[in-house]
C-alpha positions as CSV (number, residue, x, y, z in Angstrom):
1,M,-94.6,-116.9,101.5
2,P,-91.8,-115.7,103.7
3,V,-88.9,-118.2,104.0
4,H,-86.4,-118.6,106.7
5,K,-83.0,-120.3,107.0
6,L,-83.0,-123.6,108.9
7,G,-80.7,-122.7,111.7
8,R,-77.5,-121.3,110.4
9,T,-77.6,-123.3,107.2
10,D,-78.4,-122.4,103.6
11,V,-81.6,-124.6,103.6
12,A,-84.6,-122.3,103.1
13,V,-87.9,-123.4,104.8
14,P,-91.4,-121.9,105.2
15,P,-92.7,-121.0,108.7
16,L,-94.8,-124.2,108.7
17,G,-94.2,-127.8,107.5
18,V,-96.1,-131.0,107.2
19,G,-95.6,-134.2,109.2
20,V,-96.2,-137.2,107.0
21,M,-95.8,-140.0,109.6
22,V,-99.1,-141.7,108.5
23,W,-98.7,-141.3,104.7
24,G,-98.5,-144.5,102.8
25,D,-100.2,-147.8,103.2
26,M,-99.8,-148.3,106.9
27,T,-101.7,-151.6,106.8
28,A,-98.4,-153.1,105.7
29,A,-96.6,-151.7,108.8
30,P,-96.1,-153.7,111.9
31,R,-99.3,-153.8,114.0
32,M,-97.8,-151.9,117.0
33,D,-96.0,-149.3,114.9
34,P,-97.0,-145.8,116.2
35,A,-97.4,-144.6,112.6
36,R,-100.2,-147.2,112.2
37,N,-102.0,-146.6,115.5
38,A,-101.2,-143.3,117.1
39,Y,-103.4,-141.0,115.0
40,G,-106.3,-143.1,113.9
41,P,-106.8,-144.7,110.5
42,T,-104.5,-143.7,107.7
43,S,-105.9,-141.8,104.7
44,S,-106.1,-142.9,101.0
45,L,-103.6,-142.3,98.3
46,D,-106.0,-139.7,96.7
47,D,-106.2,-137.9,100.1
48,Q,-102.5,-137.7,100.4
49,V,-102.1,-136.5,96.8
50,E,-104.5,-133.7,97.6
51,A,-102.8,-132.9,100.9
52,L,-99.5,-132.5,99.0
53,A,-101.1,-130.3,96.3
54,V,-102.9,-128.1,98.7
55,S,-99.8,-127.6,100.9
56,L,-97.5,-126.8,97.9
57,A,-100.1,-124.3,96.5
58,A,-100.0,-122.5,99.9
59,G,-96.2,-122.4,99.8
60,V,-95.8,-125.1,102.5
61,N,-93.1,-127.2,100.9
62,L,-91.3,-128.8,103.9
63,F,-92.3,-132.4,104.5
64,D,-91.0,-134.4,107.5
65,T,-90.8,-138.2,107.7
66,A,-88.5,-140.9,109.1
67,A,-87.1,-144.3,108.2
68,M,-88.9,-145.8,111.1
69,Y,-92.4,-144.7,110.1
70,G,-94.1,-147.9,109.0
71,K,-90.6,-149.4,108.3
72,G,-90.1,-147.0,105.4
73,V,-93.7,-146.8,104.2
74,S,-94.0,-143.1,104.8
75,E,-90.7,-142.3,103.0
76,R,-91.7,-144.5,100.0
77,R,-95.0,-142.7,99.6
78,L,-93.4,-139.2,99.9
79,G,-90.9,-140.2,97.3
80,E,-93.6,-141.4,94.9
81,L,-95.5,-138.2,95.3
82,T,-92.6,-135.7,95.1
83,E,-90.3,-137.4,92.6
84,G,-88.9,-134.8,90.2
85,N,-90.1,-131.8,92.1
86,P,-87.1,-129.7,93.1
87,S,-89.2,-127.2,95.1
88,V,-89.9,-129.8,97.8
89,V,-87.8,-129.8,100.9
90,I,-87.6,-133.2,102.6
91,A,-86.6,-134.0,106.2
92,T,-86.1,-137.5,107.3
93,K,-84.5,-139.4,110.2
94,F,-82.0,-142.0,111.2
95,P,-82.1,-144.8,112.4
96,G,-84.4,-147.3,110.7
97,A,-84.9,-149.4,113.8
98,F,-84.7,-148.7,117.5
99,F,-81.7,-150.9,118.3
100,S,-79.6,-149.9,115.3
101,R,-76.0,-149.0,115.8
102,A,-74.2,-145.8,114.6
103,S,-72.3,-147.8,112.0
104,S,-75.6,-148.5,110.1
105,L,-76.0,-144.8,109.3
106,P,-74.5,-144.9,105.8
107,S,-76.7,-147.9,104.7
108,T,-79.8,-146.4,106.3
109,L,-79.2,-143.2,104.5
110,A,-78.8,-145.0,101.2
111,A,-82.0,-146.8,101.8
112,S,-83.9,-143.6,102.6
113,L,-82.5,-141.9,99.5
114,S,-83.7,-144.8,97.4
115,R,-87.2,-144.8,98.9
116,L,-87.4,-141.0,98.6
117,R,-86.2,-141.1,95.0
118,R,-83.8,-138.2,95.6
119,P,-80.0,-137.8,95.3
120,V,-79.8,-135.7,98.5
121,I,-81.8,-135.2,101.7
122,D,-82.3,-131.6,102.7
123,L,-82.4,-132.2,106.5
124,Y,-81.2,-135.5,108.0
125,Q,-82.0,-135.9,111.6
126,V,-81.1,-138.3,114.4
127,H,-84.5,-139.5,115.6
128,F,-83.6,-139.9,119.3
129,P,-80.6,-140.2,121.5
130,V,-79.7,-143.7,122.9
131,R,-76.9,-144.7,125.2
132,W,-75.4,-147.2,122.8
133,M,-74.8,-144.5,120.1
134,S,-72.1,-141.9,120.9
135,I,-73.3,-138.5,119.9
136,P,-69.9,-137.4,118.6
137,R,-69.6,-140.6,116.6
138,V,-73.1,-140.2,115.0
139,M,-72.4,-136.5,114.2
140,D,-69.1,-137.4,112.6
141,L,-71.0,-139.9,110.3
142,M,-73.6,-137.2,109.6
143,A,-70.7,-134.8,108.7
144,D,-69.3,-137.4,106.3
145,A,-72.8,-137.5,104.6
146,V,-72.7,-133.8,104.2
147,S,-69.2,-133.9,102.8
148,S,-70.3,-136.6,100.3
149,G,-73.1,-134.4,99.1
150,L,-75.8,-136.7,100.3
151,V,-77.2,-134.4,103.0
152,R,-77.6,-130.7,103.0
153,A,-78.2,-130.0,106.7
154,V,-78.0,-132.0,110.0
155,G,-80.5,-132.0,112.7
156,V,-81.5,-133.9,115.8
157,S,-84.7,-134.9,117.5
158,N,-85.7,-135.4,121.1
159,Y,-82.3,-134.2,122.3
160,S,-81.9,-132.5,125.6
161,A,-80.2,-129.1,126.0
162,A,-77.0,-130.8,127.1
163,Q,-77.1,-133.4,124.2
164,M,-77.7,-130.5,121.7
165,R,-74.5,-128.8,122.9
166,V,-72.5,-132.0,122.5
167,A,-73.9,-132.5,118.9
168,H,-73.3,-128.8,118.1
169,E,-69.7,-129.0,119.3
170,A,-69.0,-132.2,117.4
171,L,-70.4,-130.9,114.1
172,G,-68.6,-127.6,114.7
173,R,-65.3,-129.4,114.6
174,R,-66.2,-130.3,111.0
175,G,-67.3,-126.8,110.2
176,I,-71.0,-127.8,110.0
177,P,-73.8,-126.1,112.0
178,L,-76.4,-128.0,113.9
179,A,-79.6,-127.0,112.0
180,S,-82.5,-128.1,114.2
181,N,-83.8,-130.0,117.1
182,Q,-87.3,-131.5,116.7
183,V,-89.2,-131.9,119.9
184,Q,-92.7,-132.1,121.2
185,Y,-94.0,-128.6,121.7
186,S,-97.5,-127.2,121.9
187,L,-99.8,-125.1,124.0
188,L,-100.4,-128.2,126.0
189,H,-96.8,-129.5,126.2
190,R,-94.6,-126.6,127.3
191,N,-91.5,-128.6,128.4
192,P,-89.1,-126.9,126.0
193,E,-89.6,-123.7,127.9
194,T,-88.5,-125.2,131.2
195,D,-86.0,-127.9,130.3
196,G,-83.6,-125.5,128.6
197,V,-84.2,-126.8,125.0
198,L,-85.8,-123.6,123.7
199,D,-83.2,-121.3,125.3
200,T,-80.4,-123.5,124.0
201,C,-81.8,-123.5,120.5
202,R,-81.9,-119.7,120.5
203,S,-78.4,-119.3,121.9
204,L,-76.9,-121.7,119.4
205,G,-78.9,-120.5,116.4
206,V,-80.7,-123.8,116.0
207,T,-84.3,-124.0,114.7
208,L,-86.7,-125.6,117.1
209,I,-89.1,-127.9,115.0
210,A,-92.3,-128.7,116.9
211,Y,-93.9,-132.1,116.4
212,M,-97.4,-132.8,117.8
213,P,-98.0,-129.0,117.7
214,L,-101.8,-129.7,118.0
215,A,-101.2,-132.1,120.9
216,S,-102.5,-135.2,119.1
217,G,-105.6,-133.4,118.0
218,A,-106.4,-132.0,121.5
219,L,-106.1,-128.4,120.2
220,T,-108.4,-128.9,117.2
221,G,-111.6,-128.6,119.2
222,K,-112.7,-132.1,118.3
223,Y,-112.0,-133.5,121.7
224,S,-112.7,-132.6,125.3
225,A,-112.7,-134.1,128.8
226,S,-116.1,-135.6,128.0
227,H,-115.2,-136.7,124.5
228,R,-111.8,-138.3,124.2
229,P,-110.4,-139.9,121.0
230,A,-110.5,-143.6,120.3
231,G,-107.3,-145.7,120.1
232,W,-104.0,-145.1,121.7
233,R,-104.4,-141.4,122.1
234,R,-107.1,-141.6,124.8
235,Y,-104.5,-143.3,127.1
236,R,-101.8,-140.7,126.7
237,A,-101.5,-137.0,127.7
238,P,-103.3,-134.7,127.3
239,F,-106.3,-137.1,127.4
240,R,-105.4,-139.1,130.5
241,G,-105.7,-138.0,134.1
242,A,-107.9,-135.4,135.9
243,A,-105.1,-132.7,135.9
244,A,-104.4,-133.1,132.2
245,L,-108.1,-133.0,131.2
246,A,-108.5,-129.9,133.4
247,S,-105.6,-128.2,131.5
248,L,-107.2,-129.3,128.2
249,E,-110.5,-127.6,129.1
250,R,-108.7,-124.4,130.3
251,V,-106.5,-124.1,127.2
252,N,-109.3,-124.9,124.8
253,A,-111.4,-122.2,126.3
254,A,-108.6,-119.6,125.7
255,V,-107.9,-120.9,122.2
256,G,-111.6,-121.0,121.3
257,A,-112.1,-117.4,122.4
258,L,-109.3,-116.2,120.1
259,A,-110.6,-118.4,117.3
260,S,-113.9,-116.6,117.5
261,K,-112.2,-113.2,117.7
262,H,-110.1,-113.7,114.6
263,G,-112.6,-115.8,112.6
264,K,-110.1,-118.7,112.5
265,T,-110.1,-122.3,113.7
266,R,-108.7,-123.5,117.0
267,S,-105.9,-125.4,115.1
268,Q,-104.9,-122.2,113.3
269,I,-104.6,-120.3,116.6
270,A,-102.5,-123.0,118.2
271,L,-100.2,-123.2,115.2
272,R,-99.9,-119.4,114.9
273,W,-98.8,-119.2,118.6
274,L,-95.8,-121.4,117.8
275,I,-95.0,-119.6,114.5
276,Q,-94.9,-116.2,116.3
277,R,-92.5,-117.7,118.9
278,D,-90.1,-118.5,116.0
279,V,-90.8,-122.2,116.2
280,L,-91.4,-124.3,113.1
281,P,-94.5,-126.5,113.6
282,I,-95.0,-129.6,111.5
283,P,-98.7,-130.7,111.9
284,G,-99.9,-133.8,110.2
285,A,-102.2,-133.5,107.2
286,K,-104.1,-136.6,106.1
287,N,-106.0,-134.9,103.4
288,G,-106.5,-131.6,101.5
289,A,-108.9,-130.2,104.1
290,Q,-106.5,-130.6,106.9
291,A,-103.6,-129.3,104.8
292,A,-105.7,-126.2,103.9
293,E,-106.6,-125.6,107.6
294,N,-103.0,-125.9,108.7
295,A,-101.9,-123.5,106.0
296,G,-104.5,-121.0,107.2
297,A,-102.2,-120.3,110.2
298,L,-100.0,-118.3,107.8
299,T,-102.7,-115.9,106.8
300,F,-103.1,-113.7,110.0
301,E,-101.2,-112.5,113.0
302,L,-101.9,-112.6,116.8
303,S,-101.5,-109.4,118.7
304,D,-99.1,-109.1,121.6
305,E,-102.0,-109.3,124.0
306,D,-103.3,-112.4,122.2
307,M,-99.9,-114.0,122.6
308,R,-99.6,-113.1,126.2
309,S,-103.0,-114.5,127.0
310,L,-102.2,-117.8,125.3
311,T,-98.7,-118.1,126.9
């Protein structure tokens, strides 16, 4: 398994990670929590144990969570399953609640470390920018955590190109690189290519981590304009509106053709496209079968012609 440095840090990561937003017993989470509702029913403990084992066997050892997912439920499960395993790379996020203040970062970090059962977090990310949290102030607190040995690398999530530059400059004053920006990116959500985020990541040496790389399951082949998912997903892009559904059909046709050509699944083609664009996708894996399918994206390459046709 080839490994890459996360941005300009010393943290080594594989070309693919695992998003564990729905790991844990989400029935205990608040009813409207996205971790409980956004991706259908959660899986069992046995399923999650298998997903972890299959991922690690394939060399996929990066797992992404957040303090907000199920109010710590996801972190707690990940900690239970990975305790004592030094090969696991864990990424999580601050804050623990939407209206938190920057001053809560040290206590939120301590709570995450406790739930994760680890002395240090490999990648600590700011989950989203809000107007009541000064970016330089938050980055200074992040730098304090690095200096204290509690965090190895600092990242952000859902930051614009301009916000990334502010964070990068603030961390730079403390001699710390900005490691990553985690944003939504897939064949059906191409905003990072047009809003400056992808170009800024490349110019600053920041790793772009792609969440929802399978577009909420739209790129798996399970759904179409005539067969939308149940739950919250059917009311959000790419399943809502005539234009979005037309794009879904067009992209799925192209992905399906390449899946047949390479003898791979549609999910693997969609993930491979991101990997070959030097993007780090973190698809979810509820069970061993999904983990194995995701890892299959590491077993082949798309040609330049394939990449052009998809792009």
